[in-house]
GROMACS .gro file of C-alpha atoms in nm:
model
  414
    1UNK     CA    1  -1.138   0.623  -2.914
    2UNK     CA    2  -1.329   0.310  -3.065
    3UNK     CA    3  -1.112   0.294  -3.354
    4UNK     CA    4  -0.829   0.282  -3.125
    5UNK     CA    5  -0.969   0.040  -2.957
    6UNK     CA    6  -1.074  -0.167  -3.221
    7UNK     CA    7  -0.718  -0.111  -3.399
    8UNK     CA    8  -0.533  -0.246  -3.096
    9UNK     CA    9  -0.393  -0.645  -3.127
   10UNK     CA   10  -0.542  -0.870  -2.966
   11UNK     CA   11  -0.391  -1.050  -2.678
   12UNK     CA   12  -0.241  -1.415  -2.781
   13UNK     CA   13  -0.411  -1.700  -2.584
   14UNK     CA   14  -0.174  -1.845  -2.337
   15UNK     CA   15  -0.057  -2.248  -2.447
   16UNK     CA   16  -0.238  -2.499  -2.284
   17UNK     CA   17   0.063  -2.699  -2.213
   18UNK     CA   18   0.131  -2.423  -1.976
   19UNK     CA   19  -0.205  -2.345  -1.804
   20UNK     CA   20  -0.389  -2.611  -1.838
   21UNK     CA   21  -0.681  -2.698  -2.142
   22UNK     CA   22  -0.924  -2.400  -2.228
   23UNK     CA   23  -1.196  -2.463  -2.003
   24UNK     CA   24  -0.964  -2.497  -1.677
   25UNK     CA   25  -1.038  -2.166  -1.603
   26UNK     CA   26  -1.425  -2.102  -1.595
   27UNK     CA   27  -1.606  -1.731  -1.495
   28UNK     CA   28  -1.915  -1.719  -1.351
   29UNK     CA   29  -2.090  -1.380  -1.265
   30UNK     CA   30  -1.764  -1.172  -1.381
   31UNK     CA   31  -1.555  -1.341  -1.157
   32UNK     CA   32  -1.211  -1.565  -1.153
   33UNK     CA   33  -1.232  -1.885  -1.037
   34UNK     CA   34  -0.887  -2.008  -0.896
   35UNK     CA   35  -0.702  -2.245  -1.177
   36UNK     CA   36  -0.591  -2.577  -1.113
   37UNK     CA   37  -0.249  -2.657  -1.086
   38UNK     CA   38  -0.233  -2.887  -1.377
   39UNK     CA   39   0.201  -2.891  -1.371
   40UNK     CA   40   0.216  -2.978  -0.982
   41UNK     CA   41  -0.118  -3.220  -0.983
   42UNK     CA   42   0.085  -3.377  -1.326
   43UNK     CA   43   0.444  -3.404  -1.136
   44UNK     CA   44   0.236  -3.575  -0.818
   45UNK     CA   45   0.073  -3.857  -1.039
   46UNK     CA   46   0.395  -3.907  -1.201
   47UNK     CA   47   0.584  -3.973  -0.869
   48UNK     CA   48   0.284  -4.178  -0.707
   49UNK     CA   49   0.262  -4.399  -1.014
   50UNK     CA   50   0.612  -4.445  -1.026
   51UNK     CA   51   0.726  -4.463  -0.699
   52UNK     CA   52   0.444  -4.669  -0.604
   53UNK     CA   53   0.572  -4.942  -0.810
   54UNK     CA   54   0.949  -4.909  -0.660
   55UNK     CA   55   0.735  -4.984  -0.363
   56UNK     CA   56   0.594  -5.264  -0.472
   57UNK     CA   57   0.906  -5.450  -0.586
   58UNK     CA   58   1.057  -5.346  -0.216
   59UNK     CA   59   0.759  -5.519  -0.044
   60UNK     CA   60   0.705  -5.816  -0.270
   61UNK     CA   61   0.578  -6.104  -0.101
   62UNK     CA   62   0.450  -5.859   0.194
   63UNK     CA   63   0.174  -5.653   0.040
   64UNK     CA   64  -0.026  -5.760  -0.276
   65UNK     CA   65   0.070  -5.721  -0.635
   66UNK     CA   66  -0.034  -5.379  -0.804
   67UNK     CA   67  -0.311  -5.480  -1.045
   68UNK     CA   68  -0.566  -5.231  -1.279
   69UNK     CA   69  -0.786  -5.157  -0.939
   70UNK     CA   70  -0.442  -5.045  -0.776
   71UNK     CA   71  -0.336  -4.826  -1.052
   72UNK     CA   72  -0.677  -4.645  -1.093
   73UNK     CA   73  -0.671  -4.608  -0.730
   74UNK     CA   74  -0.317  -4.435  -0.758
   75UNK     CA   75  -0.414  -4.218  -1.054
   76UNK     CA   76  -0.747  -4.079  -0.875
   77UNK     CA   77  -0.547  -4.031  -0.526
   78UNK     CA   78  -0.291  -3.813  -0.702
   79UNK     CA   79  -0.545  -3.673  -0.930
   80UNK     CA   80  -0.770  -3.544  -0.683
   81UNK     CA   81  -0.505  -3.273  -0.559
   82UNK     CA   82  -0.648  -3.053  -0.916
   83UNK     CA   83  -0.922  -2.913  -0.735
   84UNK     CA   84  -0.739  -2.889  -0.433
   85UNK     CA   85  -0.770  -2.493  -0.474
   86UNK     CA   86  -1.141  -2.462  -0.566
   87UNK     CA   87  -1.309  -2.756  -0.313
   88UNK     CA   88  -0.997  -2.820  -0.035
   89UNK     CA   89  -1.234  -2.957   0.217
   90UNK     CA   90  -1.364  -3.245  -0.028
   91UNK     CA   91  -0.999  -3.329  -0.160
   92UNK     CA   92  -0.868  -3.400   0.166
   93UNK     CA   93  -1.146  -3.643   0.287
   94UNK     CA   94  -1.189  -3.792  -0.040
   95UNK     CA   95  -0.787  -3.827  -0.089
   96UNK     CA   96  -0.777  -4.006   0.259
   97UNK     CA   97  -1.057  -4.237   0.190
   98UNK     CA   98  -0.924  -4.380  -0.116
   99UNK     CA   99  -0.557  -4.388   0.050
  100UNK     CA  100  -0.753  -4.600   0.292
  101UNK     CA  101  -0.925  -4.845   0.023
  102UNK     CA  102  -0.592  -4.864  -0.136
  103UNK     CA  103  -0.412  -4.947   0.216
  104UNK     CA  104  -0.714  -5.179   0.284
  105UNK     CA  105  -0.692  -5.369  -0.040
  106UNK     CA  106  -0.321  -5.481   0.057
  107UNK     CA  107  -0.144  -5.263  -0.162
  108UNK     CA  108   0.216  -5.155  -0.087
  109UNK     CA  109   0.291  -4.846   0.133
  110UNK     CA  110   0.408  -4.566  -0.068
  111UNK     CA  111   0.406  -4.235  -0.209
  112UNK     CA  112   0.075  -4.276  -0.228
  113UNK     CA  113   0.070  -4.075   0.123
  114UNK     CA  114   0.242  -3.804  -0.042
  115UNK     CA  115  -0.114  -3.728  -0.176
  116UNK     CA  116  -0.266  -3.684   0.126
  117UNK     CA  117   0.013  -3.477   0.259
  118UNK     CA  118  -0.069  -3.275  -0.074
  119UNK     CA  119  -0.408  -3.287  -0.031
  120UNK     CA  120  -0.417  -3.157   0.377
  121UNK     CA  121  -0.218  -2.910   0.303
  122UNK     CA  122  -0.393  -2.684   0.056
  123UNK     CA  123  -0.708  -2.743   0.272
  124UNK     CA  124  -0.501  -2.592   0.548
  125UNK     CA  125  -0.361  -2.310   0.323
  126UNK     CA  126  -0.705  -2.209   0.184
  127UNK     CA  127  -0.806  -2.176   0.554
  128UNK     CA  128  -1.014  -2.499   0.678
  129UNK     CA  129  -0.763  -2.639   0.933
  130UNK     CA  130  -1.004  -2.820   1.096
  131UNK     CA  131  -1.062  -3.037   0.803
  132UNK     CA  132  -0.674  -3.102   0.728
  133UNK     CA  133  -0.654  -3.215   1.102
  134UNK     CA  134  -0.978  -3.438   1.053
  135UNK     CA  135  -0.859  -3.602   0.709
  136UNK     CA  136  -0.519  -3.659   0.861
  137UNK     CA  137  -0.713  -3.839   1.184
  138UNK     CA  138  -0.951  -4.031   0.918
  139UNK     CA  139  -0.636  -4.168   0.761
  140UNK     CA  140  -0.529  -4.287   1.064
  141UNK     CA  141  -0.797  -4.388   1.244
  142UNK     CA  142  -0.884  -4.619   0.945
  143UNK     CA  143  -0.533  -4.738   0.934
  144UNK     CA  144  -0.542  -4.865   1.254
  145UNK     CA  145  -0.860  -5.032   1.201
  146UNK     CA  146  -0.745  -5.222   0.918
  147UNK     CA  147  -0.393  -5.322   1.026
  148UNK     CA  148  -0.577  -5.448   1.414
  149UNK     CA  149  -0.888  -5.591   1.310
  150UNK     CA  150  -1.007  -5.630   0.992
  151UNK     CA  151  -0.646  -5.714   0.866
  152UNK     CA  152  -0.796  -6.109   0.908
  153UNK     CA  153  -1.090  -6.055   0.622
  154UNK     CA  154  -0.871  -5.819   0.368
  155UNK     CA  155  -0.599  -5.924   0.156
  156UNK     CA  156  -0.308  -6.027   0.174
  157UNK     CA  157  -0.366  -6.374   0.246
  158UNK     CA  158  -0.206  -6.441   0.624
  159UNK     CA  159  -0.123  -6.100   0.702
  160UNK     CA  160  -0.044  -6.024   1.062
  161UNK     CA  161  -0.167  -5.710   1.258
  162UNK     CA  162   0.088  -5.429   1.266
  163UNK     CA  163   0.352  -5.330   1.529
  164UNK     CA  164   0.227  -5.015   1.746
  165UNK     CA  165   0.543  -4.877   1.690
  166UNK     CA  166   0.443  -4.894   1.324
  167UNK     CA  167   0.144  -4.664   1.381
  168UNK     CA  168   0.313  -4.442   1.587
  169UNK     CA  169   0.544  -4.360   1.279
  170UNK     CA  170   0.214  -4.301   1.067
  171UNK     CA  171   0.079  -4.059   1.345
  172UNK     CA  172   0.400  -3.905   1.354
  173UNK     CA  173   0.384  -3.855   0.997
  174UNK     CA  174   0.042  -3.721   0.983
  175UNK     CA  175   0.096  -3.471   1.252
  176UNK     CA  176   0.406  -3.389   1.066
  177UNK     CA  177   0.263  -3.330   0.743
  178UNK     CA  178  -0.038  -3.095   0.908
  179UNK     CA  179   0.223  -2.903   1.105
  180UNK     CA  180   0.423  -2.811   0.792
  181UNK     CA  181   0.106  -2.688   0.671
  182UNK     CA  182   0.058  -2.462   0.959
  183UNK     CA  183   0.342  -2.303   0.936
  184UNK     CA  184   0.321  -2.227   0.531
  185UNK     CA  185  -0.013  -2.110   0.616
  186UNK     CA  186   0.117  -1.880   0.901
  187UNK     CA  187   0.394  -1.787   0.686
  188UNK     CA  188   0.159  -1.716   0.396
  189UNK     CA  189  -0.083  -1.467   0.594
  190UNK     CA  190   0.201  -1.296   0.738
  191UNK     CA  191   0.330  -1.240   0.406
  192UNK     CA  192   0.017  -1.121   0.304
  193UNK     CA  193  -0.022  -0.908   0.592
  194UNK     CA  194   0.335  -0.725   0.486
  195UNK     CA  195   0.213  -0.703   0.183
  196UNK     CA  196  -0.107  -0.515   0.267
  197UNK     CA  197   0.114  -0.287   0.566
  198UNK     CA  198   0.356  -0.189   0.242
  199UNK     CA  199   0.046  -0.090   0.067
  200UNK     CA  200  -0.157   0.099   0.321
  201UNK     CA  201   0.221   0.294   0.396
  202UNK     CA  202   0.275   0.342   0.011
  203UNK     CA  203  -0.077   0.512   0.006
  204UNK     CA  204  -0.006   0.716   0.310
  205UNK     CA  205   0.308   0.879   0.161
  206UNK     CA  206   0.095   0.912  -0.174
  207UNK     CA  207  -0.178   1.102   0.026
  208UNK     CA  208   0.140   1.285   0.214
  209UNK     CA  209   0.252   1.383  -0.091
  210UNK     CA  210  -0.031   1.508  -0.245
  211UNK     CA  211  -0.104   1.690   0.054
  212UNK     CA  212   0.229   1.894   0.051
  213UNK     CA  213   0.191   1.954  -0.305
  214UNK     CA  214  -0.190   2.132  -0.279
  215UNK     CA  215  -0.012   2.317  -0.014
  216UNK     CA  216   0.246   2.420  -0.216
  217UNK     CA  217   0.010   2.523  -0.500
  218UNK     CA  218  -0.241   2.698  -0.262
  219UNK     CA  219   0.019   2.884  -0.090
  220UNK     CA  220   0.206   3.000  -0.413
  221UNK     CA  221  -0.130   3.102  -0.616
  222UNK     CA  222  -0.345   3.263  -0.310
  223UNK     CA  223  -0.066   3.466  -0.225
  224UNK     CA  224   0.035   3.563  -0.660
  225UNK     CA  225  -0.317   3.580  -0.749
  226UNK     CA  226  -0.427   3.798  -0.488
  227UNK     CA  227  -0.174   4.078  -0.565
  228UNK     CA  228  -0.252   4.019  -0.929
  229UNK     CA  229  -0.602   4.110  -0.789
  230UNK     CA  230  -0.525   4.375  -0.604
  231UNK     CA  231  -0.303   4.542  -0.898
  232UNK     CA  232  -0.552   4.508  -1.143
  233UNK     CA  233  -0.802   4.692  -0.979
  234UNK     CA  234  -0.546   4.940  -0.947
  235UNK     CA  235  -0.449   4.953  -1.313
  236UNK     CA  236  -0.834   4.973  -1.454
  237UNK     CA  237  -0.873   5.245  -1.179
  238UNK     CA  238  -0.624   5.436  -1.295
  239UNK     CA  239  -0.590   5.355  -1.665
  240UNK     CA  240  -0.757   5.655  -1.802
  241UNK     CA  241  -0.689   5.908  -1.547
  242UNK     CA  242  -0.326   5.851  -1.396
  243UNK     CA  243  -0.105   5.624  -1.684
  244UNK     CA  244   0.172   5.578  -1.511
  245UNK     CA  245   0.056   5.440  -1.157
  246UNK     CA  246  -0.166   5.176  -1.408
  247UNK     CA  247   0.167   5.092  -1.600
  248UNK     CA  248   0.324   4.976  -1.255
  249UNK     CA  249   0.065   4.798  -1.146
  250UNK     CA  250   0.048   4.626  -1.470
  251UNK     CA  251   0.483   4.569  -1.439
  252UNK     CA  252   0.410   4.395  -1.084
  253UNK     CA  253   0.111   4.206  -1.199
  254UNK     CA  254   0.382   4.098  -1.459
  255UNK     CA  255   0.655   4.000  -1.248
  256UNK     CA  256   0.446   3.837  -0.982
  257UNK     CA  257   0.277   3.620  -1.236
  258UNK     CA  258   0.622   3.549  -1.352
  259UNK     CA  259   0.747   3.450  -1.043
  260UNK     CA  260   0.435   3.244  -0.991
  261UNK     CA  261   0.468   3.029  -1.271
  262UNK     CA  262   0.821   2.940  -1.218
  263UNK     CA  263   0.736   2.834  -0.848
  264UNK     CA  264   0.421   2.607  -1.039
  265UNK     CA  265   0.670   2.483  -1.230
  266UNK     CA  266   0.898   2.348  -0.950
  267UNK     CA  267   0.639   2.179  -0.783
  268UNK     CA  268   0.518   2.016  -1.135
  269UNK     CA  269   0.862   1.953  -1.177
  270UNK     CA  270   0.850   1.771  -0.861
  271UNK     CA  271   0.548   1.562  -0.920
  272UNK     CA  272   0.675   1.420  -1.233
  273UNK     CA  273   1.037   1.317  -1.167
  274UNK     CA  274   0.967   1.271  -0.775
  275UNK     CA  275   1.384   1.092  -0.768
  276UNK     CA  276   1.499   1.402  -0.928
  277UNK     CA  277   1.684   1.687  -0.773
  278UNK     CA  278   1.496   2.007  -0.756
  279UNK     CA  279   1.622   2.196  -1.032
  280UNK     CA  280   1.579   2.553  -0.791
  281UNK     CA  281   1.603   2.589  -0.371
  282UNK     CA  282   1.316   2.565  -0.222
  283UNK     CA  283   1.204   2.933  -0.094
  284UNK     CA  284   1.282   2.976   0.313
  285UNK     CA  285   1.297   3.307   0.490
  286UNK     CA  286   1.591   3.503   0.317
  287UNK     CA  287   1.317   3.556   0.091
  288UNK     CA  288   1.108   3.785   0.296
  289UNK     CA  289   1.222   4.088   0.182
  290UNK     CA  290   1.061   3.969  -0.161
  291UNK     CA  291   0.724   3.892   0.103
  292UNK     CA  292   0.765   4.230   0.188
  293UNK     CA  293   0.766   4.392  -0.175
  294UNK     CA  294   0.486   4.225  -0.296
  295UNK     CA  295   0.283   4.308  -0.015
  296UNK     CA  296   0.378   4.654  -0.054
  297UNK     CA  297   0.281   4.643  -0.401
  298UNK     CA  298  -0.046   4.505  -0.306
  299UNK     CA  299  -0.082   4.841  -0.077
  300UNK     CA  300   0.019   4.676   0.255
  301UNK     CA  301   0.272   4.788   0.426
  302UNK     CA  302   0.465   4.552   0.618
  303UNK     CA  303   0.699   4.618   0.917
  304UNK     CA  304   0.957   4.301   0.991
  305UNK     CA  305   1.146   4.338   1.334
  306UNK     CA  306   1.404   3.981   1.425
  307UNK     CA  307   1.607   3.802   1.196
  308UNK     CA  308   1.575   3.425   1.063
  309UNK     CA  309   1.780   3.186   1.232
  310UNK     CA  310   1.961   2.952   1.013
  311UNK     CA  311   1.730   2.649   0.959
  312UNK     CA  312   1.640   2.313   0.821
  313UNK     CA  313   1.525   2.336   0.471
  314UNK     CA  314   1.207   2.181   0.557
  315UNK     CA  315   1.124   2.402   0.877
  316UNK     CA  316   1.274   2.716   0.631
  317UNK     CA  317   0.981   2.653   0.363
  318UNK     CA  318   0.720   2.572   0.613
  319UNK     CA  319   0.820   2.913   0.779
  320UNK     CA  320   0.793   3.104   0.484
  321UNK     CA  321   0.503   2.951   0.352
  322UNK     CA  322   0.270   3.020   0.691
  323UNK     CA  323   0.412   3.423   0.662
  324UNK     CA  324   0.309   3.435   0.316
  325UNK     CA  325  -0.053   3.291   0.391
  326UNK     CA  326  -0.066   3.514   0.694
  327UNK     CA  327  -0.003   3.859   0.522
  328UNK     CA  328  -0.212   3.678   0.227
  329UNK     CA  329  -0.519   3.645   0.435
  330UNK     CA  330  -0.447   4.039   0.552
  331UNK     CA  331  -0.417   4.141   0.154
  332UNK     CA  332  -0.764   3.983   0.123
  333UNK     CA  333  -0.976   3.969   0.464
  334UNK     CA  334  -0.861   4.292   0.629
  335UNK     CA  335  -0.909   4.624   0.555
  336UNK     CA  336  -0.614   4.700   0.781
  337UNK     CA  337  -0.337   4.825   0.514
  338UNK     CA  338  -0.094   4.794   0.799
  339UNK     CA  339   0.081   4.400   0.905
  340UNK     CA  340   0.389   4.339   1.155
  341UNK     CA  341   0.586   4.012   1.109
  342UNK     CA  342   0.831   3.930   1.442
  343UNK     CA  343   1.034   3.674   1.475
  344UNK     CA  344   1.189   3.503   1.775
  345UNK     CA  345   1.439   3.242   1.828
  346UNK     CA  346   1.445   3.109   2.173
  347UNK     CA  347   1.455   2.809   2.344
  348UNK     CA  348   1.531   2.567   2.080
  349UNK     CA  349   1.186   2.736   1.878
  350UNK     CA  350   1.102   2.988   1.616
  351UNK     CA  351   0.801   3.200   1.697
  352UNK     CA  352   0.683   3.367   1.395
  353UNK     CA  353   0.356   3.658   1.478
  354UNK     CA  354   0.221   3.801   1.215
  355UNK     CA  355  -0.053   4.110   1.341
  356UNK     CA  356  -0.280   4.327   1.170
  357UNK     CA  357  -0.511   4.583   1.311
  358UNK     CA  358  -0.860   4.519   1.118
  359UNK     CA  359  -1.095   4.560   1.072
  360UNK     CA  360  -1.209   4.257   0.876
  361UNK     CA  361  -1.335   4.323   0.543
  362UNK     CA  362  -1.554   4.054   0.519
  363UNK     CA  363  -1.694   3.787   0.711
  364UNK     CA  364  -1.412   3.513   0.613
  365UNK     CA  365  -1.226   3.751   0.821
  366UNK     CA  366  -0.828   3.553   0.895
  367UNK     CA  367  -0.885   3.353   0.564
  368UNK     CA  368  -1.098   3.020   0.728
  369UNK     CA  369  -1.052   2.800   0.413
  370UNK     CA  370  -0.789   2.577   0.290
  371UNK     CA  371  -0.516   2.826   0.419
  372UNK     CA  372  -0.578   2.815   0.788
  373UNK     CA  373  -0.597   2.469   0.773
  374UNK     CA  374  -0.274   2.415   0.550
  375UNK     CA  375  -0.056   2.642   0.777
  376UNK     CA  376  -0.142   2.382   1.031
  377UNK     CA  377  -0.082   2.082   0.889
  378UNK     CA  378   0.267   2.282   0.772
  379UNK     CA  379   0.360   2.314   1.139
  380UNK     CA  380   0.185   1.952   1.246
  381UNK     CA  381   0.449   1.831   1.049
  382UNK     CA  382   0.763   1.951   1.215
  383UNK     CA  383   0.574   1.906   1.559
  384UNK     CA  384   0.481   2.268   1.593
  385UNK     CA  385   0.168   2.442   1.655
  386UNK     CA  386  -0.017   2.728   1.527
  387UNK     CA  387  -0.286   3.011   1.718
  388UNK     CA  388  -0.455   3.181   1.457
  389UNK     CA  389  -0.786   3.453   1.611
  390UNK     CA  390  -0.918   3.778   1.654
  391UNK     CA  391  -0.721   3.976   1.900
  392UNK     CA  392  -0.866   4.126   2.240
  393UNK     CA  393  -0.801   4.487   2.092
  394UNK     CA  394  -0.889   4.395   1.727
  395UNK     CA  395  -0.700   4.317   1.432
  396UNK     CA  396  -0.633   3.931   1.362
  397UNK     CA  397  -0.291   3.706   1.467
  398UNK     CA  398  -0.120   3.438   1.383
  399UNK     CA  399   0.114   3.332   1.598
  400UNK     CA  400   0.342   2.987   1.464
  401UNK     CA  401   0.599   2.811   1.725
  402UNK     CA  402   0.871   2.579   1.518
  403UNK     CA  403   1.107   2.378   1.649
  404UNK     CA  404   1.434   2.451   1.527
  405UNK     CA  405   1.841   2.328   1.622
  406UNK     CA  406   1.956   2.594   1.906
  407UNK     CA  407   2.314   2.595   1.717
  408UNK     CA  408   2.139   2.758   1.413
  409UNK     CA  409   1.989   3.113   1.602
  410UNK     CA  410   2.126   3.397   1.467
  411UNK     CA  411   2.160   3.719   1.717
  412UNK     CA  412   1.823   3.933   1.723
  413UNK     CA  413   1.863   4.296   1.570
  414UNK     CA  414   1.554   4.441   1.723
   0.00000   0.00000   0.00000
């Protein structure tokens, strides 16, 4: 295994031009830090740098000239937005209070407010709405301040204070700009929440799923192996004195192992192409003469009064498989060697009793393990319910009620 591993390639490094320089992506303690977004933060600076001078030819004459201290100001506020991810609370302030020296130096209006915009809303994405909605006031706030008072001390020479109805377009646009943010944020976590619903529902049908299959296994191996168990002690009973009652047992032991691998092998089958067909039906209730046989093999003899109705194939295997645990649990809990199965359509319901008169060989008398419990959750399933007990005049039941489709009941030939 450490050859292998030291055999395998290593993974390329990822281009920086893509992700950012080496060292954009720190761990500490084992764990990720978020990565700036280098291609967004690059395509903001672009537009503020260039736009901002569009701007500046528009309101010549109005604003002041873009100089060095207006460019560095422009390159920081679009700059910031890089660690937008990792410290959302600082960019926002600190992108509104240079947006604020940059309005209060004279400088042209612009996309320079695009970087606040940016800047509020990943603080309102990462979860610190508070903050966006203070930044966004800050910015404000401040604007008013400079373009109603101190407008007479800060450059341009002889500017005049602003209209209202000019700050009532910048509130607007703040409150615009945190709104959006709201709703990508709301819009994010309820994506996330589907996200995390899809995965809880994919891990209940995985649990389902491997639920039905240890059913499936438990109910095909108790009832195989415990014939097989029952025949052998047979065979090495007889082997020496009585040949040919040892060579039968040994032929069923044969055939019921048989038949038990091949039903193993569906449900394997099953597990690893679950899209696929079953290659063989499912077993259902025309099989319970075969029930029958094998318990008769296993020295119990088993008396069957009612017929199947014609059912579901779902309802037909749960059916079958809570008889077959039910005269499994006799084979190996009773020392009755004497069972009755009934059935009874009526009603819309299937009422399967299964008796046998004791006494219990043991004191896991009516199999209380993993049977019991999966013969439930068989007839849970299809909204059924199962009685399983000692009886008043000994013996153990089980008694299973099914729902079933009326137009599939077969006459009873009791």
């Amino acid at each position: 295994m450490d050859a292998e591993r030291e055999r395998a390639p290593e993974r390329a490094p990822r281009p920086w031009w893509r992700y950012g320089p080496p060292w954009a992506d720190p761990a500490e303690d084992g764990r990720r830090t978020p990565r700036p977004p280098w291609r967004s933060t690059a395509v903001l600076v672009g537009f503020v740098l260039v736009g901002s001078g569009f701007a500046a030819r528009a309101q010549e004459g109005e604003r002041a000239a873009l100089d060095a201290f207006a460019g560095a100001l422009l390159l920081l506020a679009g700059a910031l937005p890089l660690w937008r991810r990792r410290h959302p609370v600082a960019v926002a302030f600190g992108t509104a209070a240079v947006v604020l020296v940059y309005l209060g130096a004279g400088y042209p209006y612009g996309p320079v407010l695009f970087a606040v915009a940016v800047a509020c809303f990943g603080a309102v994405v990462a979860g610190h709405r508070r903050a966006a909605w203070a930044a966004a006031g800050l910015l404000w706030a401040g604007h008013v301040l400079i373009a109603h008072w101190l407008y007479r001390w800060l450059p341009p020479t002889g500017d005049t204070a602003a209209s209202w109805g000019q700050e009532a377009v910048v509130a607007a646009w703040a409150v615009a700009v945190v709104a959006v943010s709201e709703l990508a944020r709301v819009r994010r976590e309820q994506g996330a929440r589907d996200r995390a619903e899809r995965a809880r529902a994919a891990r209940r049908r995985a649990d389902a799923e491997r639920l039905r299959i240890a059913r499936e296994l438990h109910d095909v191996l108790a009832h195989s192996l415990s014939v097989i168990n029952v025949q052998a002690g047979v065979g090495l009973a007889l082997l020496d004195s009585d040949p040919e009652p040892a060579r039968a047992a040994l032929r069923t032991i044969k055939a019921q192992s048989k038949e038990a691998l091949g039903e193993v092998r569906q449900v394997l089958d099953t597990l690893r192409a679950p899209g696929d067909a079953p290659r063989a039906p499912a077993p259902g209730l025309d099989r319970l003469p075969e029930l029958v046989e094998q318990a008769a093999a296993a020295g119990l003899a088993v008396a069957v009064r009612g017929r199947p109705p014609r059912l579901p194939p779902g309802t037909d295997l749960a059916a079958f498989r809570i008889v077959q645990e039910a005269l499994t649990n006799v084979v190996r809990h009773s020392a009755s060697r004497h069972a009755r199965v009934r059935l009874d359509a009526a009603g819309g319901a299937l009422r399967l009793r299964v008796d046998d008169d004791g006494p219990p060989a043991g004191a896991d008398a009516g199999g209380g393990g993993n049977g019991l419990a999966g013969m439930r959750e068989r007839a849970a399933a299809l909204g059924g319910t199962i009685e399983a007990g000692p009886r008043p005049d000994g013996g153990f039941r089980v008694l299973a009620v099914l729902p079933v489709a009326a137009a599939g009941t077969r006459e009873d030939d009791r």
